[in-house]
mmCIF file of C-alpha atoms in Angstrom:
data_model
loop_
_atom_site.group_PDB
_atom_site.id
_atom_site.type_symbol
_atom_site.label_atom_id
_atom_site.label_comp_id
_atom_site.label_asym_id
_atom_site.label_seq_id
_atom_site.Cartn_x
_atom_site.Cartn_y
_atom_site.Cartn_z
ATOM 1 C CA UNK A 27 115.769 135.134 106.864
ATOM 2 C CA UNK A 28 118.899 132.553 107.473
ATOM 3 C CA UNK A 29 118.668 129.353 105.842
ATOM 4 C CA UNK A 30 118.372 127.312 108.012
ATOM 5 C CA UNK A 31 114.700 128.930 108.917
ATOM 6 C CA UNK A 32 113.844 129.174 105.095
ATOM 7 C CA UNK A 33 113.886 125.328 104.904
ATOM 8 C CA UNK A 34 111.848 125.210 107.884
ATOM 9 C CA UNK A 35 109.137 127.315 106.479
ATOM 10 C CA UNK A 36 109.073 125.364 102.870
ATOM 11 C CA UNK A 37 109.098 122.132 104.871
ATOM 12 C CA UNK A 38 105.984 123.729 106.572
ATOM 13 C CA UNK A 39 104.185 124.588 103.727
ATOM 14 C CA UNK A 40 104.530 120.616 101.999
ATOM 15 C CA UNK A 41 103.655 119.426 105.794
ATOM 16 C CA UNK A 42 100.111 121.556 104.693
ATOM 17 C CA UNK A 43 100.228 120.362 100.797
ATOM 18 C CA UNK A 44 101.201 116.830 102.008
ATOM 19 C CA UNK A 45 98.494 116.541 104.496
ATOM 20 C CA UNK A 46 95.689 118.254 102.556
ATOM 21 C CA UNK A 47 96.612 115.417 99.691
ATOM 22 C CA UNK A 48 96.849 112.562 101.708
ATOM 23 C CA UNK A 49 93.512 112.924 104.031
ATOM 24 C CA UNK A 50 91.614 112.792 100.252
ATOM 25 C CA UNK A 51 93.177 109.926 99.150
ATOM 26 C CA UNK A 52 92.448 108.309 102.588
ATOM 27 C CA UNK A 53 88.783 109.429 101.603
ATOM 28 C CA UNK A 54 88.535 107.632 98.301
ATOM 29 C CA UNK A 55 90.292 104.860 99.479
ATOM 30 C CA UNK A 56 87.461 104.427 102.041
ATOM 31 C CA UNK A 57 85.112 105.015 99.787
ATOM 32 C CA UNK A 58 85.942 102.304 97.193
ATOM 33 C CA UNK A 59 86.785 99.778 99.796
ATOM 34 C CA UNK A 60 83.024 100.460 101.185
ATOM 35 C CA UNK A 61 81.517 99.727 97.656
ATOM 36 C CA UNK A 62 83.383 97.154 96.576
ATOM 37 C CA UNK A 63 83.811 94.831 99.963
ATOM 38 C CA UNK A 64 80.561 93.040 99.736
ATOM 39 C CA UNK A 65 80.812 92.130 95.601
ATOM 40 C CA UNK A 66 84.177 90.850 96.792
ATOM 41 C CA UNK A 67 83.475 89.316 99.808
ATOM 42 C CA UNK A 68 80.836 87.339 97.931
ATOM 43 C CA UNK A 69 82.405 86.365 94.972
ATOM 44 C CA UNK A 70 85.752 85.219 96.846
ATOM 45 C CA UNK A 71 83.265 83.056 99.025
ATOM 46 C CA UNK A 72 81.867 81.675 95.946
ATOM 47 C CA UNK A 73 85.728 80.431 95.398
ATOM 48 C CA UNK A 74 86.270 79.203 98.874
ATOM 49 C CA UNK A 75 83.115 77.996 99.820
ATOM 50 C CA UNK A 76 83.674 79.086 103.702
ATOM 51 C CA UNK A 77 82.780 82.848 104.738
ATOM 52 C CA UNK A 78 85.791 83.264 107.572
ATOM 53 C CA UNK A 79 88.255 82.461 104.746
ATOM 54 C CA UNK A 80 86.546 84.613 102.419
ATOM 55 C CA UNK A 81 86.459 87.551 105.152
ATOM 56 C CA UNK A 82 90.390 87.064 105.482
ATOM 57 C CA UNK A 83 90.854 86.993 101.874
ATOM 58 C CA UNK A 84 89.003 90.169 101.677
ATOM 59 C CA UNK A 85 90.648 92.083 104.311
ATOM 60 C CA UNK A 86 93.778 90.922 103.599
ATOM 61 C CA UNK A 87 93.345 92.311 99.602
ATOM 62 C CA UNK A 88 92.291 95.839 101.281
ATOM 63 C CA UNK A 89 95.783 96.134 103.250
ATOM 64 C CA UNK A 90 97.905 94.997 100.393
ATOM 65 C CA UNK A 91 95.988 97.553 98.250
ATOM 66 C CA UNK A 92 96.122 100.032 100.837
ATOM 67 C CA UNK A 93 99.830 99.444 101.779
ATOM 68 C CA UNK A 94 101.169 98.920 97.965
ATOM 69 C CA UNK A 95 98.879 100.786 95.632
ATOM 70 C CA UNK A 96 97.214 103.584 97.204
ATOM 71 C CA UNK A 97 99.308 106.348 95.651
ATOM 72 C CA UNK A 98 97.436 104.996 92.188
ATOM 73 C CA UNK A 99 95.111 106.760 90.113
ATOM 74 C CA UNK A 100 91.345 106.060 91.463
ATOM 75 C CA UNK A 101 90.358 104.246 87.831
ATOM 76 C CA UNK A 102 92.907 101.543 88.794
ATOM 77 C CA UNK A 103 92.130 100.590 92.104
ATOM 78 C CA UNK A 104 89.258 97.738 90.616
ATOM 79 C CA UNK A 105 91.505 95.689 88.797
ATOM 80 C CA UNK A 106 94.042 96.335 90.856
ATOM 81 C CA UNK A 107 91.715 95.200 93.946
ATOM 82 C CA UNK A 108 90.679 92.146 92.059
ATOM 83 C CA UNK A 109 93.645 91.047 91.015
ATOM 84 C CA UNK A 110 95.010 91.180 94.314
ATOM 85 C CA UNK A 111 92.077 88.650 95.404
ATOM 86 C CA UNK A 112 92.155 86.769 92.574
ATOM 87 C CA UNK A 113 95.842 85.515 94.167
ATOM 88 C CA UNK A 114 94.971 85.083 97.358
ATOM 89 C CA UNK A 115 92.020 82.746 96.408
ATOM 90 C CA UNK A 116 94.982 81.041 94.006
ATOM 91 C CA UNK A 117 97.208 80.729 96.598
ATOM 92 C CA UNK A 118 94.465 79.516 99.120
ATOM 93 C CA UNK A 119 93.441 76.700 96.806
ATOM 94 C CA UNK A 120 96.971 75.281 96.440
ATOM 95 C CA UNK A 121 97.446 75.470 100.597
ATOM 96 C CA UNK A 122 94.352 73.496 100.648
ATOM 97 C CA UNK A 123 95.133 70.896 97.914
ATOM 98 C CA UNK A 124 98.759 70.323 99.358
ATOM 99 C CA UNK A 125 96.238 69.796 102.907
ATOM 100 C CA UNK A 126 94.157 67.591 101.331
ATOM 101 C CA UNK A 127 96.814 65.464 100.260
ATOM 102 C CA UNK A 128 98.281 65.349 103.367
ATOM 103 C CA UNK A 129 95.061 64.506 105.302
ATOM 104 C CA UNK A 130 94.224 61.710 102.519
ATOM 105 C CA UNK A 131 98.055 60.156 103.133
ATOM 106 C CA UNK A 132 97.575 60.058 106.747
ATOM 107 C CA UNK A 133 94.057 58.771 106.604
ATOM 108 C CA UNK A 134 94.683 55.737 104.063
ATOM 109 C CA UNK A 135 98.009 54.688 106.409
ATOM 110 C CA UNK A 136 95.429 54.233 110.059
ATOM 111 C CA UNK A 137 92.688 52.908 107.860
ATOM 112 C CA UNK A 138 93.231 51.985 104.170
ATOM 113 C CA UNK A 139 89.900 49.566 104.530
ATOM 114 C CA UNK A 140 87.759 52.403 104.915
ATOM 115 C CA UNK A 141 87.811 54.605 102.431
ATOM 116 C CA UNK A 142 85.661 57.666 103.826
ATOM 117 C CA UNK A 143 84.705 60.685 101.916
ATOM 118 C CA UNK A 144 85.782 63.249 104.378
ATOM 119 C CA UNK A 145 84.067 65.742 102.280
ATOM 120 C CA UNK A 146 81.121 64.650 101.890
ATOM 121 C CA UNK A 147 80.747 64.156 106.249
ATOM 122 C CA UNK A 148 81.715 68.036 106.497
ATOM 123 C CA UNK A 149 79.503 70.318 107.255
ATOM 124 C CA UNK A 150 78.628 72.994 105.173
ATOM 125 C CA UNK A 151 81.830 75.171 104.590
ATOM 126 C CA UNK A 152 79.220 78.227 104.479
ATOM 127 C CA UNK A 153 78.836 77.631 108.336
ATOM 128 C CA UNK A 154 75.373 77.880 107.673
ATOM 129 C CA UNK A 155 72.704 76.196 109.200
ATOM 130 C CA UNK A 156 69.788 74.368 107.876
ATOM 131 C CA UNK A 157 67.228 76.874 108.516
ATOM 132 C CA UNK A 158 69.876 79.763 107.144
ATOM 133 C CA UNK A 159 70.376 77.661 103.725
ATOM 134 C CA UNK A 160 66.231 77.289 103.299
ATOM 135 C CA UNK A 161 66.375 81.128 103.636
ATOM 136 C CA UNK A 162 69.215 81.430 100.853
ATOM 137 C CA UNK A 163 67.711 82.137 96.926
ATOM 138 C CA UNK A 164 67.333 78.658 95.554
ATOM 139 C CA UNK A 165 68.701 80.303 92.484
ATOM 140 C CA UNK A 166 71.742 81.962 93.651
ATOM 141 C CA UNK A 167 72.792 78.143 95.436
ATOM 142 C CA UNK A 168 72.305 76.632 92.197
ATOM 143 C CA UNK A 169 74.637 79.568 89.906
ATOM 144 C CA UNK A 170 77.199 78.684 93.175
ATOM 145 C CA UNK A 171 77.297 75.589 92.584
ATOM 146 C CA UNK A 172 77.242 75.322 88.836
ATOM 147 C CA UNK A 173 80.121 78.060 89.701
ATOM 148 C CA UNK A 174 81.953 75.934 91.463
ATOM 149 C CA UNK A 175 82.104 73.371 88.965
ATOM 150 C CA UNK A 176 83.555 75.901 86.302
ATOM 151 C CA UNK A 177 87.125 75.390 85.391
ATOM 152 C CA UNK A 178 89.267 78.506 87.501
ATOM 153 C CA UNK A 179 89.731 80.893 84.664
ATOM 154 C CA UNK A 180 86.317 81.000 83.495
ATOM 155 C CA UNK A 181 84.983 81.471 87.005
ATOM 156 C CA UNK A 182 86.962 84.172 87.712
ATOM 157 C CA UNK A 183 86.099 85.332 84.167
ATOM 158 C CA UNK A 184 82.331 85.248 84.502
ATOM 159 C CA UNK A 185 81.965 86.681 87.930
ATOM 160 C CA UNK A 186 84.244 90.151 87.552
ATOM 161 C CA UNK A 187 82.528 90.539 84.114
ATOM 162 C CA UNK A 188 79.342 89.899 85.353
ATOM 163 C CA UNK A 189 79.328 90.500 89.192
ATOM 164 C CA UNK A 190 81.753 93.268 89.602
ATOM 165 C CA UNK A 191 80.872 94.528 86.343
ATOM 166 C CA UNK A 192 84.445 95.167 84.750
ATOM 167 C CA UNK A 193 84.754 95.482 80.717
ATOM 168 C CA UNK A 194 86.999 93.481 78.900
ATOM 169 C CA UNK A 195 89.741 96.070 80.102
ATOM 170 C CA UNK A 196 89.749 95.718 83.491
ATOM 171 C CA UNK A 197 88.903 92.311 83.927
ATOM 172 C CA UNK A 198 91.867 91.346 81.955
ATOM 173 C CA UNK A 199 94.483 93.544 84.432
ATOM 174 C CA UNK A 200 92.711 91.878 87.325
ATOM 175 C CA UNK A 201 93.384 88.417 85.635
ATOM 176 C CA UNK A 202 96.876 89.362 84.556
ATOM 177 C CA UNK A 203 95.777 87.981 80.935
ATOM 178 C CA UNK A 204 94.624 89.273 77.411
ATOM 179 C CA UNK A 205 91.850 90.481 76.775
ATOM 180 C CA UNK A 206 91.135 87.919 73.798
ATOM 181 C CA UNK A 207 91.795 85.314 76.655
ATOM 182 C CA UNK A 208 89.469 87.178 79.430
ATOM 183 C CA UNK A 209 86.850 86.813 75.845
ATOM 184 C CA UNK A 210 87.408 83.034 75.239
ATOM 185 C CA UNK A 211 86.711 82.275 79.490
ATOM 186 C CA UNK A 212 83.946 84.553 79.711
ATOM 187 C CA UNK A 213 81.980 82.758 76.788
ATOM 188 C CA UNK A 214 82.827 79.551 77.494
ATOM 189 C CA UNK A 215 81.935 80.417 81.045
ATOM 190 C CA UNK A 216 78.087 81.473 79.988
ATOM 191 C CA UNK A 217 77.766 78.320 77.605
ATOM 192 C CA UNK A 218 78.602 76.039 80.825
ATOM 193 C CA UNK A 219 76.777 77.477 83.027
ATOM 194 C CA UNK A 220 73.634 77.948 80.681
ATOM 195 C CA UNK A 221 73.884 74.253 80.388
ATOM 196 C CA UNK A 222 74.210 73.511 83.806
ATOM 197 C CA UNK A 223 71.293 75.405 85.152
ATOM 198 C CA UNK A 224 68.547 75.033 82.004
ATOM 199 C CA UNK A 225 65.980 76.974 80.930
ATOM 200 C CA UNK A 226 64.109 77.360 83.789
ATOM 201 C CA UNK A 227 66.471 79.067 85.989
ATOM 202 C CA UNK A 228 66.218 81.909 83.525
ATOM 203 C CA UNK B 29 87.443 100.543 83.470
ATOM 204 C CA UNK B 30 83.366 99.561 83.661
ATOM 205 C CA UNK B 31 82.966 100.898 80.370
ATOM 206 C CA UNK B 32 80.356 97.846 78.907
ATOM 207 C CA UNK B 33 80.528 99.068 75.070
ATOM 208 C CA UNK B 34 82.539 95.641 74.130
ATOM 209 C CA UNK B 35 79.834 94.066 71.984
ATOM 210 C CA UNK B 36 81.554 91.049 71.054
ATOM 211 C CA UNK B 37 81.086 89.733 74.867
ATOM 212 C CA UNK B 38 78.753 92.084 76.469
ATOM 213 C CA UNK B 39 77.425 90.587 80.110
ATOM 214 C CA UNK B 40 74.764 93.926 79.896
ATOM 215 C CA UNK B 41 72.616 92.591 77.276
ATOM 216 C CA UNK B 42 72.854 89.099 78.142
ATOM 217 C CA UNK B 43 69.583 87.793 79.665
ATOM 218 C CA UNK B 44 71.502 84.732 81.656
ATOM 219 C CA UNK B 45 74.336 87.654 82.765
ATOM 220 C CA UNK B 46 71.062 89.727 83.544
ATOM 221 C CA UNK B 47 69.667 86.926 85.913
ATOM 222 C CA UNK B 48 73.024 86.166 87.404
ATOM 223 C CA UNK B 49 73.840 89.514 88.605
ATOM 224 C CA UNK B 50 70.328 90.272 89.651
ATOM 225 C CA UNK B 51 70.633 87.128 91.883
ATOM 226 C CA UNK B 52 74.217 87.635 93.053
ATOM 227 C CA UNK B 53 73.107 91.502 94.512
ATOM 228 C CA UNK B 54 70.399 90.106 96.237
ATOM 229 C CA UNK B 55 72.898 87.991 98.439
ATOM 230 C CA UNK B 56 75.183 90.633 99.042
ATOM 231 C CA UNK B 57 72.246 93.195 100.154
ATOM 232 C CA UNK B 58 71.294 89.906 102.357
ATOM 233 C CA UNK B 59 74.591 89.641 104.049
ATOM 234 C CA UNK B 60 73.951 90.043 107.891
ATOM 235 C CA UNK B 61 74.901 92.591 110.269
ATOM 236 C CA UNK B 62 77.879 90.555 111.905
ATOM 237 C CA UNK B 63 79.137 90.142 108.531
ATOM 238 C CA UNK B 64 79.263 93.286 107.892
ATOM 239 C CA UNK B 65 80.959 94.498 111.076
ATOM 240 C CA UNK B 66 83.634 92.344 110.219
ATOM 241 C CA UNK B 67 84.238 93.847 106.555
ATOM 242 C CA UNK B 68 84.339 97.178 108.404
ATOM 243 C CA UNK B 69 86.980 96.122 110.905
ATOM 244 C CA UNK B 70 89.061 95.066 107.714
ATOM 245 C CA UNK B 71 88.492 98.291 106.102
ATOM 246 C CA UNK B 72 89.266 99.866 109.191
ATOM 247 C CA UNK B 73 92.634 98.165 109.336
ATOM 248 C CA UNK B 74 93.033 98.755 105.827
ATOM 249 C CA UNK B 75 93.009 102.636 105.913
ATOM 250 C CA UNK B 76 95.082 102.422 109.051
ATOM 251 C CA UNK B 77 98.053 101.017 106.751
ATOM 252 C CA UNK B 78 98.274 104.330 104.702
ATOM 253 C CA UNK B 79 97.838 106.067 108.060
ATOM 254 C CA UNK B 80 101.357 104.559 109.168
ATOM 255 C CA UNK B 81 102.899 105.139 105.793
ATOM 256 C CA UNK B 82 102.026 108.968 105.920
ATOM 257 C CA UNK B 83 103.409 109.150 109.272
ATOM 258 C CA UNK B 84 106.725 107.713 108.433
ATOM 259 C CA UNK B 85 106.688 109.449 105.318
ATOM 260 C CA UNK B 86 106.051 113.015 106.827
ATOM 261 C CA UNK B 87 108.477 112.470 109.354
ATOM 262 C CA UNK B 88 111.261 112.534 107.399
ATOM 263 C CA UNK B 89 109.609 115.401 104.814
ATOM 264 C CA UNK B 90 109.123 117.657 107.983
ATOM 265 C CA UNK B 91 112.306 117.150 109.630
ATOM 266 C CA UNK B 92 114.735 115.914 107.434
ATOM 267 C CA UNK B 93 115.325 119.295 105.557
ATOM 268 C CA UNK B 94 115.354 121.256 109.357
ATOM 269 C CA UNK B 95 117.851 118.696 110.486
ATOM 270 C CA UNK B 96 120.314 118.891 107.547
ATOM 271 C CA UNK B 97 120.306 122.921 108.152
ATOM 272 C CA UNK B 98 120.951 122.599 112.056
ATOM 273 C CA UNK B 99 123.814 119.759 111.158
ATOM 274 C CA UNK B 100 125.272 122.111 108.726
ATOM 275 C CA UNK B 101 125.335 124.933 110.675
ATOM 276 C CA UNK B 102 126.544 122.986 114.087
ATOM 277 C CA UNK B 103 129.737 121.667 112.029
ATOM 278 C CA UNK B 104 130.342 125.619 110.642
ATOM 279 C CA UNK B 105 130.074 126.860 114.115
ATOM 280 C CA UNK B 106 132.138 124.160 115.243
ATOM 281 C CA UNK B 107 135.012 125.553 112.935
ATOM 282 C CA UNK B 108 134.623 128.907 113.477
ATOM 283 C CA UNK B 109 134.987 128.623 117.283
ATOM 284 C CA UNK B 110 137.819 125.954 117.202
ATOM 285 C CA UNK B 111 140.714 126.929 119.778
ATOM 286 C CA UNK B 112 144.214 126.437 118.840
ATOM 287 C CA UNK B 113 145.701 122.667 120.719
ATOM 288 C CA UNK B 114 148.070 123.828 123.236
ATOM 289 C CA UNK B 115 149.092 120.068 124.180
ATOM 290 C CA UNK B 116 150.531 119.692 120.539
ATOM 291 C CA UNK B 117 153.728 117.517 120.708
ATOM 292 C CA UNK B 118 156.756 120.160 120.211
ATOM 293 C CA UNK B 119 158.198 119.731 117.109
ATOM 294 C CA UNK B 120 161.998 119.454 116.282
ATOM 295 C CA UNK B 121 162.833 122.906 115.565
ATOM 296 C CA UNK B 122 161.596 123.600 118.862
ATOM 297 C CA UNK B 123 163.507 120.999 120.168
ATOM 298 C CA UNK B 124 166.211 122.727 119.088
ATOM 299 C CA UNK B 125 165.829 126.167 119.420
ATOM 300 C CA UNK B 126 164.994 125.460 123.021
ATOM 301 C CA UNK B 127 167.302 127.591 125.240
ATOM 302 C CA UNK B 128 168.878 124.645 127.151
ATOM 303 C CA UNK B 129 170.321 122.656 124.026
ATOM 304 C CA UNK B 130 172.784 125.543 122.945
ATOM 305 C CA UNK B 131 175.307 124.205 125.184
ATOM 306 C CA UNK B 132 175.084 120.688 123.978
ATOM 307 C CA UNK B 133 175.199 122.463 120.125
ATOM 308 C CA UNK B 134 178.588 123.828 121.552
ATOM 309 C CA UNK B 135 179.752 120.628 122.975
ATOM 310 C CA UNK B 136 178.518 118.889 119.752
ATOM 311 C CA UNK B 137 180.708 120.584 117.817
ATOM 312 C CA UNK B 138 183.670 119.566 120.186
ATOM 313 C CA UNK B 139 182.374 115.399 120.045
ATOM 314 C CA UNK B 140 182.412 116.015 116.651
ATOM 315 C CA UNK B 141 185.950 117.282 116.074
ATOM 316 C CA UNK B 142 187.034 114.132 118.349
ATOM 317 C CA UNK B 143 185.408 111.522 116.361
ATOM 318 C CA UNK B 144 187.018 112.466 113.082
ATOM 319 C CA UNK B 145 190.207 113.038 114.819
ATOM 320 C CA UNK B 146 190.084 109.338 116.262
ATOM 321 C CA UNK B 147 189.494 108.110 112.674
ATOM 322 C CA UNK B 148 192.217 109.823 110.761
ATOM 323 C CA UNK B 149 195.177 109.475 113.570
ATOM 324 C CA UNK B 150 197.332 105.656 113.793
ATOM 325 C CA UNK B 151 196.602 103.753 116.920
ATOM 326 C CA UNK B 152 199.858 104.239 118.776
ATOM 327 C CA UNK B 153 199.576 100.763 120.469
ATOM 328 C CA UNK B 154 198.437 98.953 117.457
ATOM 329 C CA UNK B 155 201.808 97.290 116.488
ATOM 330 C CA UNK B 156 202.778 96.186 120.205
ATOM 331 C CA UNK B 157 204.499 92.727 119.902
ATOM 332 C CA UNK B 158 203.717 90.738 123.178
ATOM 333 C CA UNK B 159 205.372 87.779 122.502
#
């Protein structure tokens, strides 16, 4: 056999390997992107407080996992999923503070007189209408909004510990922070929100 | 990584962490249909990504070896079947050696033999007075 056809048959043979490899990992990536996309999509809308946003947030996670990280091991996907979230929610907060700021500059210059709370005149970011919100678990709009009024950190904190269900480990790679830290937010987090809700929500 | 042995902080035993996550799964098994669909779509696009990276990626793994052997075996051929360059620009000794310059050689000699000649004998007309 020449040479030139003996590195055509080993190429062969990885083509086989290669393909065999890759069509499992595509498998388990599907797989953990189907369990995990509704925790996520929830818990980033519980950030954002508008489902479209949350939906791109989500999907854009699940490429940059896909794209970056899928050659991983399978154990490290989570944190490595959350974390990736975890930014874009960041990153979407700051776009919408630097709009906000914006949007209040312009609005005192036409009419400094009236002062209007824009936010409180929008409609529900949830896109949800009256009769959808009666339908919604009294109890889970309450823990949103005593969420919501959690400082970053501790939100984040409380819902991959307690949502997503990550240990101390994980929660800290998907926070990009020690673990004593990931501790200190999570507790804090439960004392607030305890607090915040009362006794009778339990 | 869901390993919930930390006792110091443990959301599993906590009766509020209980109630929270109870509540939070019952909105996500509520999320609607539409919803849904759209998560899949993202998934779908997802998964599509490592599609394009393996294609890319086996392209070069399934050809690039083949293609180095043909390239390396085009250039040997190449030298083993190279023809000798008949338009080469003669060189000097052929100049020489060429058939037609032996009578100039001869007559070289002879131009020779006059230009020393005209250097070692006096000018006969260099002291002419013309006054």
């Amino acid at each position: 056999m020449t040479a030139a056809a003996s590195t055509f048959a080993v190429s062969c043979n990885r083509i086989t390997t290669t393909g065999a490899g890759t069509l499992l990992r595509e498998q388990n990536l599907n797989r953990f992107l189907a369990q995990v996309e509704k925790r996520a999509l929830r818990i980033a809308e519980i950030s954002v407080r508008d489902r479209d946003e949350a939906l791109d947030l989500v999907q854009d996670a699940m490429i940059r996992l896909a794209r970056k990280y899928a050659d991983r091991g399978i154990d490290e996907w989570t944190p490595l999923f959350y974390r990736i979230l975890q930014n874009g929610v960041r990153d979407w907060h700051r776009r919408q503070a630097v709009r906000n700021r914006v949007m209040v500059w312009f609005g005192r210059g036409k009419n400094s007189a009236e002062d209007v709370d824009v936010i409180a005149l929008a409609p529900d970011p949830g896109g949800r209408t009256p009769d959808e919100q009666l339908q919604n678990s009294e109890a889970m709009q309450s823990l949103e909004q005593a969420l919501r009024e959690l400082p970053a950190r501790q939100r984040e904190a409380f819902m991959l510990r307690t949502f997503e269900g990550l240990d101390v480990r994980g929660t800290a790679a998907a926070m990009g922070c020690s673990e004593g830290s990931v501790k200190t937010h999570y507790f804090r987090a439960v004392h607030s929100l305890r607090d915040t809700l009362g006794e009778h929500w339990q | 990584m869901n390993n919930t042995d930390d006792k110091s902080s443990s959301s599993s035993d906590d009766p509020f962490a209980i109630k929270a996550k109870a509540v939070f799964d019952q909105s996500v098994d509520s999320l609607d249909g539409h919803t849904q669909s759209s998560l899949n779509r993202g998934r779908q696009k997802a998964l599509a990504e490592v599609d394009s990276r393996n294609i890319s990626r086996g392209f070069w793994t399934r050809w690039a070896p083949a293609a180095g052997a043909a390239t390396v075996a085009v250039v040997a051929v190449s030298f083993w079947i190279r023809e000798p360059q008949l338009d080469a620009p003669a060189s000097d000794f052929e100049l020489i050696m060429a058939e037609e310059s032996f009578d100039m050689l001869q007559d070289l000699d002879f131009y020779l033999w006059l230009d020393i000649d005209a250097q070692t004998e006096p000018d006969p007309d260099a002291n002419i007075d013309i006054s």
